[in-house]
Amino acid sequence: MASRQKHENLKSEESSRQSEIAPAKGKLGVMIPGMGAVATTFVAGVEAVRKGLAKPIGSLTQMGTVRLGKRTDGRSPKIKEFVPLAGLNDLVFTGWDLFEDDMHAAARNAGVLEPVLLEQVKPFLQTIRPLKAVFDRNYVKRLDGPNVKKGKNKMELAEQVRQDIRDFRKNSGADRLVTIWCGSTEIFLQPTAVHATVKAFEKGMANNDENIAPSMIYAYASLMEGVPFANGAPNLTTDLPVMRDLSRRNQAPICGKDYKTGQTLMKTILAPGFKARLLGLNGWFSTNILGNRDGEVLDDPGSFKTKEESKLSVLDEIFQPKLYPELYGNYCHKVRINYYPPRGDNKEGWDNIDIFGWLGYPMQIKVDFLCRDSILAAPIVLDLVLFLDLAQRTAGLKGLGIQEWLSFYFKSPMTAPGLYPEHDLFIQLMKLKNTLRHLKGEELITHLGLEYYD
Ligand SMILES: NC(=O)c1ccc[n+]([C@@H]2O[C@H](COP(=O)([O-])OP(=O)(O)OC[C@H]3O[C@@H](n4cnc5c(N)ncnc54)[C@H](O)[C@@H]3O)[C@@H](O)[C@H]2O)c1
């Protein structure tokens, strides 16, 4: 009996140690490879919110709440009051880009935010100038720019990024750092032996191995410096054994990949609904027009292939055709992206969904989403920065490597090897909120609810 009690005590000590969260003291430095539409909309937006000019709509960390205890308890604090997150006033920024524009000029070019708003945050945005990028046209064929690092091999470039990180830490006075990739989509690459171990990867960088893309060099440099890394593009970047290993070893959490905005957001909202009602699917055709730089990059078949893979994976994971062969065993899923400059960042995404119901009778659904890509992405960037920083301050999360609880934000959520990702937006949200409850020692919410009828 005494030994069982001792075991229970040990278990509860262990679990409270796991949920220890260091306070968010001092400044949080945000480092962004790729200062284009998404990055500038995020940073300009944070400054606009700080100045009281606008509201952080779409951000769970800023506006979301979390229910605690029973439905009758009436406890639903804001997430930012429930867990210790960095405040917006504590954020400082830097970034890398192959174009020399400061953040104000880059935001003007991106054309997402109105000039009137940008004018009000101009002095701040102009202070953020891009560091020289690690860039190679072989990985993003449609771009070329002058602000690029030189080195005799990829290892030297990684060393230069590491030095940038150390300099930023010192000069900005930041206590903690997070890197978030907002750079372009690179060509499609697959894991190879060079990505298998840290040793092989370092040797590969010294030998300029072509399987090592620039985004991987930033990720390596960040993780070596103990800095968490989020991957907003569909690139392989952190989806590699070497990065998982470095992340765990240096207690620098990682997550990815590909921000879930626009059409895929819609898919992961609608598809769980059809599945819940056991409506069958014959086909889902998705097409987009967009005219920003991202659209131009995706016009290259190599970069498009990377994006396509990320977008296609979503439906199979939600519909589980193996479990439901009669409903989802044979559907046709196509995704097209068309570069159409007149639209700029204001994308239009059409979906034609062929479903079938009772006795196999067919029905159609048409979705026409006139969305603003970067407006949907910016709050995701903010939340990821704040949650990754929280993860690194939390005893039970910082050594895990992949932060699967952040799947909510991604088109292709990273998971432990061998585990299928959860794509259903509502399950993802429940997972996220339950993780926060777990960290704070609150009861998890299962929605069982029998106790209300006792
Ligand atoms: N906007 C969205 O809704 C959304 C959703 C999911 C994913 N994404 C991804 O986020 C990324 C950014 O999107 P965006 O609309 O801001 O694109 P963008 O083209 O406006 O910005 C990308 C920036 O990255 C820079 N860049 C490219 N390679 C770089 C490198 N190696 N180092 C440093 N800078 C580099 C480019 O010069 C450009 O300024 C893209 O990969 C995109 O696919 C965007």
Coordinates of C-alpha atoms and ligand atoms in Angstrom, one line a residue:
M1 CA 0.0 0.0 0.0
A2 CA 2.8 2.4 1.0
S3 CA 4.7 1.6 -2.1
R4 CA 1.6 2.3 -4.3
Q5 CA 1.1 5.7 -2.5
K6 CA 4.8 6.4 -3.1
H7 CA 4.4 5.6 -6.8
E8 CA 1.3 7.9 -7.0
N9 CA 3.2 10.7 -5.3
L10 CA 6.1 10.3 -7.7
K11 CA 3.7 10.3 -10.6
S12 CA 2.1 13.5 -9.5
E13 CA 5.5 15.2 -8.8
E14 CA 6.6 14.1 -12.3
S15 CA 3.4 15.5 -13.9
S16 CA 3.7 18.8 -12.1
R17 CA 7.4 19.0 -13.1
Q18 CA 6.3 18.4 -16.7
S19 CA 3.8 21.3 -16.6
E20 CA 6.3 23.8 -15.2
I21 CA 6.3 26.8 -17.4
A22 CA 9.0 29.5 -17.1
P23 CA 7.6 33.0 -17.2
A24 CA 7.7 35.1 -20.4
K25 CA 10.2 37.6 -19.1
G26 CA 11.9 40.1 -21.4
K27 CA 11.8 40.4 -25.2
L28 CA 11.0 37.7 -27.7
G29 CA 13.0 38.0 -30.9
V30 CA 11.2 36.9 -34.1
M31 CA 13.5 35.9 -37.0
I32 CA 11.9 35.5 -40.4
P33 CA 13.5 34.1 -43.5
G34 CA 11.5 35.5 -46.3
M35 CA 10.2 39.1 -45.9
G36 CA 7.4 39.0 -48.5
A37 CA 3.6 39.3 -48.3
V38 CA 2.9 37.1 -45.3
A39 CA 5.9 38.3 -43.2
T40 CA 5.2 42.0 -43.8
T41 CA 1.4 41.6 -43.2
F42 CA 2.2 39.9 -39.9
V43 CA 4.8 42.5 -38.7
A44 CA 2.8 45.5 -39.9
G45 CA -0.3 44.0 -38.3
V46 CA 1.4 43.5 -34.9
E47 CA 2.6 47.1 -34.9
A48 CA -0.9 48.3 -36.0
V49 CA -2.4 46.4 -33.1
R50 CA 0.2 47.7 -30.7
K51 CA -0.7 51.2 -31.7
G52 CA -4.4 50.6 -31.3
L53 CA -5.1 51.0 -35.0
A54 CA -6.6 47.6 -35.6
K55 CA -7.7 44.4 -34.0
P56 CA -5.8 41.0 -34.1
I57 CA -8.7 39.2 -35.8
G58 CA -8.1 35.5 -36.5
S59 CA -5.6 35.1 -33.8
L60 CA -6.3 32.4 -31.2
T61 CA -3.7 33.7 -28.8
Q62 CA -5.1 37.2 -28.8
M63 CA -8.8 36.7 -29.1
G64 CA -9.5 33.0 -28.3
T65 CA -10.8 31.6 -25.0
V66 CA -10.5 28.2 -23.4
R67 CA -13.3 26.6 -21.4
L68 CA -12.2 25.2 -18.1
G69 CA -14.2 22.7 -15.9
K70 CA -17.9 22.0 -16.4
R71 CA -20.2 23.9 -18.7
T72 CA -21.9 25.1 -15.6
D73 CA -18.7 26.6 -14.1
G74 CA -18.7 29.6 -16.3
R75 CA -14.9 29.6 -16.5
S76 CA -13.6 30.6 -20.0
P77 CA -10.5 32.8 -19.7
K78 CA -8.7 34.2 -22.7
I79 CA -5.9 31.9 -23.8
K80 CA -3.4 34.7 -23.3
E81 CA -4.5 35.0 -19.7
F82 CA -4.6 31.3 -19.1
V83 CA -1.0 30.5 -20.2
P84 CA 2.0 32.8 -19.9
L85 CA 2.6 34.1 -23.5
A86 CA 4.9 36.9 -24.6
G87 CA 3.0 40.1 -25.0
L88 CA 2.9 41.9 -28.4
N89 CA 4.9 44.8 -26.9
D90 CA 7.7 42.4 -26.2
L91 CA 8.2 41.3 -29.8
V92 CA 11.2 42.5 -31.8
F93 CA 11.9 41.4 -35.4
T94 CA 14.5 40.7 -37.9
G95 CA 14.5 38.8 -41.2
W96 CA 16.4 37.7 -44.3
D97 CA 15.6 38.2 -47.9
L98 CA 17.3 38.2 -51.3
F99 CA 15.7 41.6 -52.0
E100 CA 17.0 44.7 -50.2
D101 CA 13.7 46.4 -49.5
D102 CA 13.0 47.2 -45.9
M103 CA 9.8 45.9 -44.4
H104 CA 7.8 49.0 -45.4
A105 CA 8.9 48.9 -49.0
A106 CA 8.4 45.1 -49.1
A107 CA 4.8 45.6 -47.7
R108 CA 4.1 48.3 -50.3
N109 CA 5.3 45.9 -53.0
A110 CA 3.2 43.0 -51.6
G111 CA 0.1 45.2 -51.9
V112 CA -1.8 43.5 -49.2
L113 CA -2.4 46.3 -46.7
E114 CA -3.7 49.8 -47.6
P115 CA -1.1 52.5 -48.0
V116 CA -3.0 54.6 -45.4
L117 CA -2.4 51.9 -42.7
L118 CA 1.2 51.3 -43.9
E119 CA 1.9 55.0 -43.6
Q120 CA 1.0 54.9 -39.9
V121 CA 3.4 52.1 -39.1
K122 CA 6.1 53.2 -41.6
P123 CA 8.8 54.5 -39.2
F124 CA 8.7 51.1 -37.4
L125 CA 8.7 49.0 -40.5
Q126 CA 11.6 51.0 -42.1
T127 CA 13.8 49.9 -39.2
I128 CA 13.6 46.3 -40.2
R129 CA 16.0 45.7 -43.1
P130 CA 16.7 42.2 -44.5
L131 CA 19.9 40.4 -43.7
K132 CA 21.6 38.8 -46.6
A133 CA 19.8 35.6 -47.6
V134 CA 21.0 32.0 -48.1
F135 CA 19.6 31.6 -51.6
D136 CA 20.1 29.5 -54.6
R137 CA 18.0 29.7 -57.8
N138 CA 18.2 26.0 -58.2
Y139 CA 15.6 25.7 -55.5
V140 CA 13.3 28.6 -56.4
K141 CA 13.5 29.1 -60.1
R142 CA 11.4 32.2 -60.6
L143 CA 13.4 34.5 -58.2
D144 CA 16.7 36.2 -58.3
G145 CA 18.0 39.0 -56.1
P146 CA 21.1 40.8 -55.0
N147 CA 21.0 40.5 -51.2
V148 CA 22.6 37.0 -51.0
K149 CA 25.3 35.5 -48.8
K150 CA 28.5 34.1 -50.3
G151 CA 30.5 31.2 -49.0
K152 CA 32.6 28.4 -50.3
N153 CA 30.1 25.8 -49.2
K154 CA 26.7 25.4 -47.5
M155 CA 28.4 24.8 -44.1
E156 CA 30.0 28.3 -44.3
L157 CA 26.6 29.7 -45.2
A158 CA 25.1 28.0 -42.1
E159 CA 27.8 29.5 -40.0
Q160 CA 26.9 32.9 -41.3
V161 CA 23.3 32.5 -40.4
R162 CA 24.3 31.3 -36.9
Q163 CA 26.4 34.5 -36.6
D164 CA 23.3 36.5 -37.7
I165 CA 21.3 34.8 -34.9
R166 CA 23.9 35.5 -32.3
D167 CA 24.2 39.1 -33.4
F168 CA 20.5 39.7 -33.3
R169 CA 20.2 38.1 -29.9
K170 CA 22.9 40.5 -28.6
N171 CA 21.8 43.7 -30.4
S172 CA 18.1 43.4 -29.9
G173 CA 18.4 42.5 -26.2
A174 CA 16.0 39.6 -26.8
D175 CA 15.9 37.0 -24.0
R176 CA 14.4 34.3 -26.3
L177 CA 14.2 33.8 -30.1
V178 CA 11.9 32.0 -32.5
T179 CA 12.5 31.5 -36.3
I180 CA 9.5 31.2 -38.6
W181 CA 9.9 30.5 -42.3
C182 CA 7.9 32.8 -44.5
G183 CA 10.1 32.3 -47.6
S184 CA 9.1 31.0 -51.0
T185 CA 8.2 27.5 -51.8
E186 CA 11.2 25.5 -52.9
I187 CA 11.3 22.7 -55.5
F188 CA 10.1 19.3 -54.5
L189 CA 12.8 17.3 -52.6
Q190 CA 12.6 14.0 -50.8
P191 CA 14.5 12.8 -47.7
T192 CA 17.8 11.1 -48.6
A193 CA 20.8 9.6 -46.6
V194 CA 22.3 13.1 -46.3
H195 CA 19.3 14.1 -44.1
A196 CA 19.5 11.0 -41.9
T197 CA 21.9 12.1 -39.2
V198 CA 23.6 15.3 -38.0
K199 CA 26.9 14.0 -39.1
A200 CA 25.8 13.1 -42.6
F201 CA 24.0 16.5 -42.9
E202 CA 27.1 18.4 -41.8
K203 CA 29.3 16.5 -44.2
G204 CA 26.7 17.1 -47.0
M205 CA 26.8 20.8 -46.3
A206 CA 30.6 20.8 -46.5
N207 CA 30.3 19.0 -49.9
N208 CA 27.5 21.2 -51.2
D209 CA 25.1 18.3 -51.5
E210 CA 22.3 19.3 -53.8
N211 CA 19.7 17.7 -51.5
I212 CA 20.3 20.4 -49.0
A213 CA 18.0 23.4 -49.7
P214 CA 18.4 26.9 -48.3
S215 CA 15.5 26.5 -46.0
M216 CA 17.2 23.5 -44.4
I217 CA 20.3 25.7 -43.8
Y218 CA 18.2 28.2 -41.8
A219 CA 16.6 25.4 -39.9
Y220 CA 19.9 23.8 -39.0
A221 CA 21.4 27.2 -37.9
S222 CA 18.4 28.0 -35.7
L223 CA 18.3 24.6 -34.1
M224 CA 22.0 24.6 -33.5
E225 CA 21.6 27.9 -31.7
G226 CA 18.8 26.4 -29.6
V227 CA 16.1 28.4 -31.4
P228 CA 12.7 26.9 -32.2
F229 CA 11.7 26.8 -35.9
A230 CA 8.3 26.8 -37.6
N231 CA 8.0 26.0 -41.3
G232 CA 5.2 28.0 -43.1
A233 CA 5.9 26.6 -46.6
P234 CA 5.4 23.1 -47.9
N235 CA 9.2 22.5 -48.2
L236 CA 10.8 19.5 -46.6
T237 CA 12.9 21.8 -44.3
T238 CA 12.2 20.3 -40.9
D239 CA 10.5 17.1 -41.9
L240 CA 13.8 15.3 -41.7
P241 CA 15.5 13.0 -39.1
V242 CA 18.4 15.4 -38.8
M243 CA 16.1 18.2 -37.7
R244 CA 14.1 16.1 -35.4
D245 CA 17.2 15.0 -33.8
L246 CA 18.7 18.5 -33.4
S247 CA 15.4 19.8 -32.1
R248 CA 15.2 17.2 -29.3
R249 CA 18.8 17.4 -28.5
N250 CA 18.9 21.2 -28.2
Q251 CA 15.3 21.5 -26.7
A252 CA 14.3 23.8 -29.6
P253 CA 10.8 22.8 -30.7
I254 CA 9.8 22.5 -34.3
C255 CA 6.5 22.5 -36.2
G256 CA 5.2 22.6 -39.8
K257 CA 4.3 22.6 -42.5
D258 CA 2.5 25.0 -44.9
Y259 CA 0.1 27.5 -43.2
K260 CA -3.4 26.3 -43.5
T261 CA -5.2 29.3 -45.1
G262 CA -7.6 29.7 -48.0
Q263 CA -8.8 26.7 -49.9
T264 CA -7.3 24.0 -47.6
L265 CA -8.8 25.7 -44.6
M266 CA -12.1 25.4 -46.3
K267 CA -11.5 21.7 -47.1
T268 CA -10.7 20.9 -43.5
I269 CA -13.8 22.7 -42.4
L270 CA -16.2 21.1 -44.9
A271 CA -14.8 17.6 -45.3
P272 CA -15.2 16.6 -41.6
G273 CA -18.9 17.7 -42.0
F274 CA -19.5 15.3 -44.9
K275 CA -17.6 12.5 -43.2
A276 CA -19.7 13.1 -40.0
R277 CA -22.9 12.7 -42.0
L278 CA -21.4 9.8 -44.0
L279 CA -22.0 11.5 -47.3
G280 CA -20.0 9.9 -50.0
L281 CA -17.5 11.7 -52.3
N282 CA -17.1 11.2 -56.0
G283 CA -14.7 14.1 -56.6
W284 CA -13.3 17.3 -55.4
F285 CA -11.9 19.8 -58.0
S286 CA -10.1 22.8 -56.7
T287 CA -8.7 25.7 -58.7
N288 CA -7.2 29.0 -57.7
I289 CA -6.2 32.2 -59.3
L290 CA -3.6 34.4 -57.5
G291 CA -1.3 37.1 -58.6
N292 CA 1.2 37.7 -55.9
R293 CA 4.9 36.6 -55.8
D294 CA 3.9 33.4 -54.2
G295 CA 1.7 32.7 -57.2
E296 CA 4.6 33.5 -59.6
V297 CA 6.9 31.1 -57.7
L298 CA 4.2 28.4 -57.8
D299 CA 3.9 28.8 -61.5
D300 CA 7.1 26.9 -61.7
P301 CA 6.3 23.2 -61.9
G302 CA 9.0 22.3 -59.4
S303 CA 7.6 24.6 -56.7
F304 CA 4.0 23.7 -57.6
K305 CA 4.8 20.0 -57.1
T306 CA 5.8 20.7 -53.5
K307 CA 2.6 22.7 -52.9
E308 CA 0.4 20.1 -54.6
E309 CA 1.7 17.3 -52.4
S310 CA 0.9 19.3 -49.4
K311 CA -2.6 20.2 -50.6
L312 CA -3.5 16.7 -51.8
S313 CA -2.7 14.9 -48.6
V314 CA -5.5 16.5 -46.6
L315 CA -8.6 14.7 -47.9
D316 CA -7.4 11.1 -47.6
E317 CA -6.5 11.6 -44.0
I318 CA -9.9 13.0 -43.2
F319 CA -12.0 10.6 -45.3
Q320 CA -10.0 7.5 -44.4
P321 CA -10.9 5.6 -47.6
K322 CA -9.6 2.3 -46.2
L323 CA -12.2 2.4 -43.4
Y324 CA -15.0 3.6 -45.7
P325 CA -14.3 2.1 -49.1
E326 CA -17.9 2.5 -50.3
L327 CA -18.0 6.2 -49.5
Y328 CA -14.5 7.4 -50.2
G329 CA -12.7 4.5 -51.9
N330 CA -12.7 6.0 -55.4
Y331 CA -12.8 9.8 -55.5
C332 CA -11.0 12.1 -57.8
H333 CA -9.1 14.9 -56.2
K334 CA -7.5 17.6 -58.3
V335 CA -5.8 20.9 -57.3
R336 CA -4.8 23.6 -59.7
I337 CA -3.1 27.0 -59.0
N338 CA -3.0 29.6 -61.8
Y339 CA -0.8 32.6 -61.7
Y340 CA -3.0 35.6 -62.7
P341 CA -1.3 38.9 -61.9
P342 CA -4.3 41.2 -61.8
R343 CA -5.6 39.7 -58.6
G344 CA -2.4 40.3 -56.5
D345 CA -2.8 38.8 -53.1
N346 CA -6.5 38.6 -53.3
K347 CA -6.9 35.0 -54.4
E348 CA -10.1 33.4 -55.7
G349 CA -10.5 29.7 -55.0
W350 CA -13.3 27.6 -56.6
D351 CA -14.2 24.2 -55.4
N352 CA -16.6 21.8 -57.1
I353 CA -17.5 19.0 -54.8
D354 CA -19.4 16.0 -56.1
I355 CA -21.0 14.2 -53.2
F356 CA -23.6 11.4 -52.9
G357 CA -26.3 10.6 -50.3
W358 CA -29.0 8.1 -49.4
L359 CA -29.2 5.3 -52.1
G360 CA -26.3 6.9 -53.9
Y361 CA -28.1 10.0 -55.2
P362 CA -25.6 12.6 -56.4
M363 CA -25.4 16.2 -55.3
Q364 CA -23.0 19.1 -55.9
I365 CA -21.6 21.9 -53.8
K366 CA -19.8 24.9 -55.3
V367 CA -17.6 27.1 -53.2
D368 CA -16.2 30.4 -54.4
F369 CA -13.9 31.8 -51.8
L370 CA -12.7 35.3 -52.5
C371 CA -10.0 35.3 -49.9
R372 CA -6.9 37.3 -48.9
D373 CA -4.1 34.9 -48.4
S374 CA -1.8 36.9 -46.3
I375 CA -4.7 38.3 -44.1
L376 CA -5.5 34.7 -43.3
A377 CA -1.8 33.7 -42.8
A378 CA -0.7 36.6 -40.6
P379 CA -2.5 35.6 -37.4
I380 CA -1.2 32.1 -37.9
V381 CA 2.3 33.4 -37.9
L382 CA 1.7 35.3 -34.7
D383 CA 0.1 32.4 -32.9
L384 CA 2.9 30.0 -33.9
V385 CA 5.6 32.4 -32.7
L386 CA 3.9 32.8 -29.3
F387 CA 3.1 29.1 -28.9
L388 CA 6.6 27.9 -30.0
D389 CA 8.1 30.2 -27.4
L390 CA 5.6 28.8 -24.8
A391 CA 6.7 25.3 -25.8
Q392 CA 10.3 26.1 -25.2
R393 CA 9.6 27.5 -21.8
T394 CA 7.5 24.4 -20.8
A395 CA 9.4 21.5 -19.2
G396 CA 7.1 18.8 -20.7
L397 CA 7.2 20.2 -24.3
K398 CA 10.6 21.6 -25.0
G399 CA 12.3 18.3 -25.4
L400 CA 9.7 16.6 -27.6
G401 CA 10.9 18.0 -30.9
I402 CA 7.8 18.1 -33.1
Q403 CA 4.9 20.0 -31.5
E404 CA 1.9 18.1 -32.9
W405 CA -0.5 20.1 -30.8
L406 CA 0.1 22.9 -33.3
S407 CA -1.3 20.9 -36.2
F408 CA -4.3 23.3 -36.2
Y409 CA -2.2 25.8 -38.2
F410 CA -0.8 23.6 -41.0
K411 CA -1.8 22.0 -44.2
S412 CA 0.6 19.1 -43.7
P413 CA 1.0 18.7 -39.9
M414 CA 4.3 17.1 -38.7
T415 CA 3.9 14.1 -36.6
A416 CA 6.1 11.4 -35.0
P417 CA 7.4 9.0 -37.7
G418 CA 4.8 6.4 -38.5
L419 CA 1.8 8.4 -37.1
Y420 CA -0.8 9.7 -39.5
P421 CA -1.5 13.4 -39.1
E422 CA -4.8 14.7 -37.9
H423 CA -6.3 17.1 -40.5
D424 CA -9.8 17.7 -39.1
L425 CA -9.7 21.4 -38.0
F426 CA -12.1 20.7 -35.0
I427 CA -10.1 17.8 -33.7
Q428 CA -7.0 19.9 -34.1
L429 CA -8.5 22.7 -32.1
M430 CA -9.5 20.4 -29.4
K431 CA -6.0 18.9 -29.3
L432 CA -4.5 22.4 -29.0
K433 CA -6.8 23.5 -26.2
N434 CA -6.5 20.2 -24.3
T435 CA -2.7 20.6 -24.5
L436 CA -3.1 24.0 -22.8
R437 CA -5.4 22.5 -20.1
H438 CA -3.0 19.7 -19.6
L439 CA -0.1 22.1 -19.1
K440 CA -2.0 24.0 -16.5
G441 CA -3.2 20.9 -14.6
E442 CA -6.9 21.5 -15.7
E443 CA -9.2 18.6 -16.5
L444 CA -9.3 17.6 -20.2
I445 CA -12.6 18.2 -21.9
T446 CA -13.9 15.0 -23.5
H447 CA -17.5 16.3 -24.2
L448 CA -18.9 13.2 -22.5
G449 CA -21.1 15.2 -20.3
L450 CA -23.0 12.4 -18.5
E451 CA -22.4 14.1 -15.1
Y452 CA -24.9 16.8 -16.0
Y453 CA -27.7 14.1 -15.8
D454 CA -26.7 12.4 -12.6
Ligands
LIG1 N1 -0.2 33.4 -47.9 C1 -0.7 32.3 -47.6 O1 -1.8 32.1 -47.3 C2 0.2 31.1 -47.5 C3 -0.4 29.9 -47.0 C4 0.4 28.8 -46.9 C5 1.8 28.9 -47.2 N2 2.3 30.0 -47.6 C6 3.7 30.0 -47.9 O2 4.4 31.0 -47.2 C7 5.4 31.5 -48.0 C8 5.4 33.0 -48.1 O3 4.3 33.4 -48.9 P1 4.2 34.9 -49.4 O4 2.8 35.0 -50.0 O5 4.6 35.8 -48.3 O6 5.2 34.9 -50.6 P2 6.1 36.1 -51.1 O7 6.7 35.6 -52.4 O8 5.4 37.4 -51.0 O9 7.3 36.1 -50.0 C9 8.3 35.2 -50.0 C10 9.6 35.9 -49.7 O10 10.7 35.0 -49.5 C11 11.8 35.5 -50.1 N3 12.7 34.3 -50.2 C12 12.7 33.2 -51.0 N4 13.7 32.4 -50.8 C13 14.4 32.9 -49.8 C14 15.5 32.5 -49.0 N5 16.1 31.3 -49.4 N6 15.9 33.3 -48.0 C15 15.3 34.4 -47.7 N7 14.3 34.9 -48.4 C16 13.8 34.1 -49.4 C17 11.4 36.1 -51.4 O11 12.3 37.0 -51.9 C18 10.1 36.7 -50.9 O12 10.3 38.1 -50.5 C19 5.4 30.7 -49.3 O13 6.2 29.6 -49.3 C20 4.0 30.3 -49.4 O14 3.8 29.1 -50.2 C21 1.5 31.1 -47.8

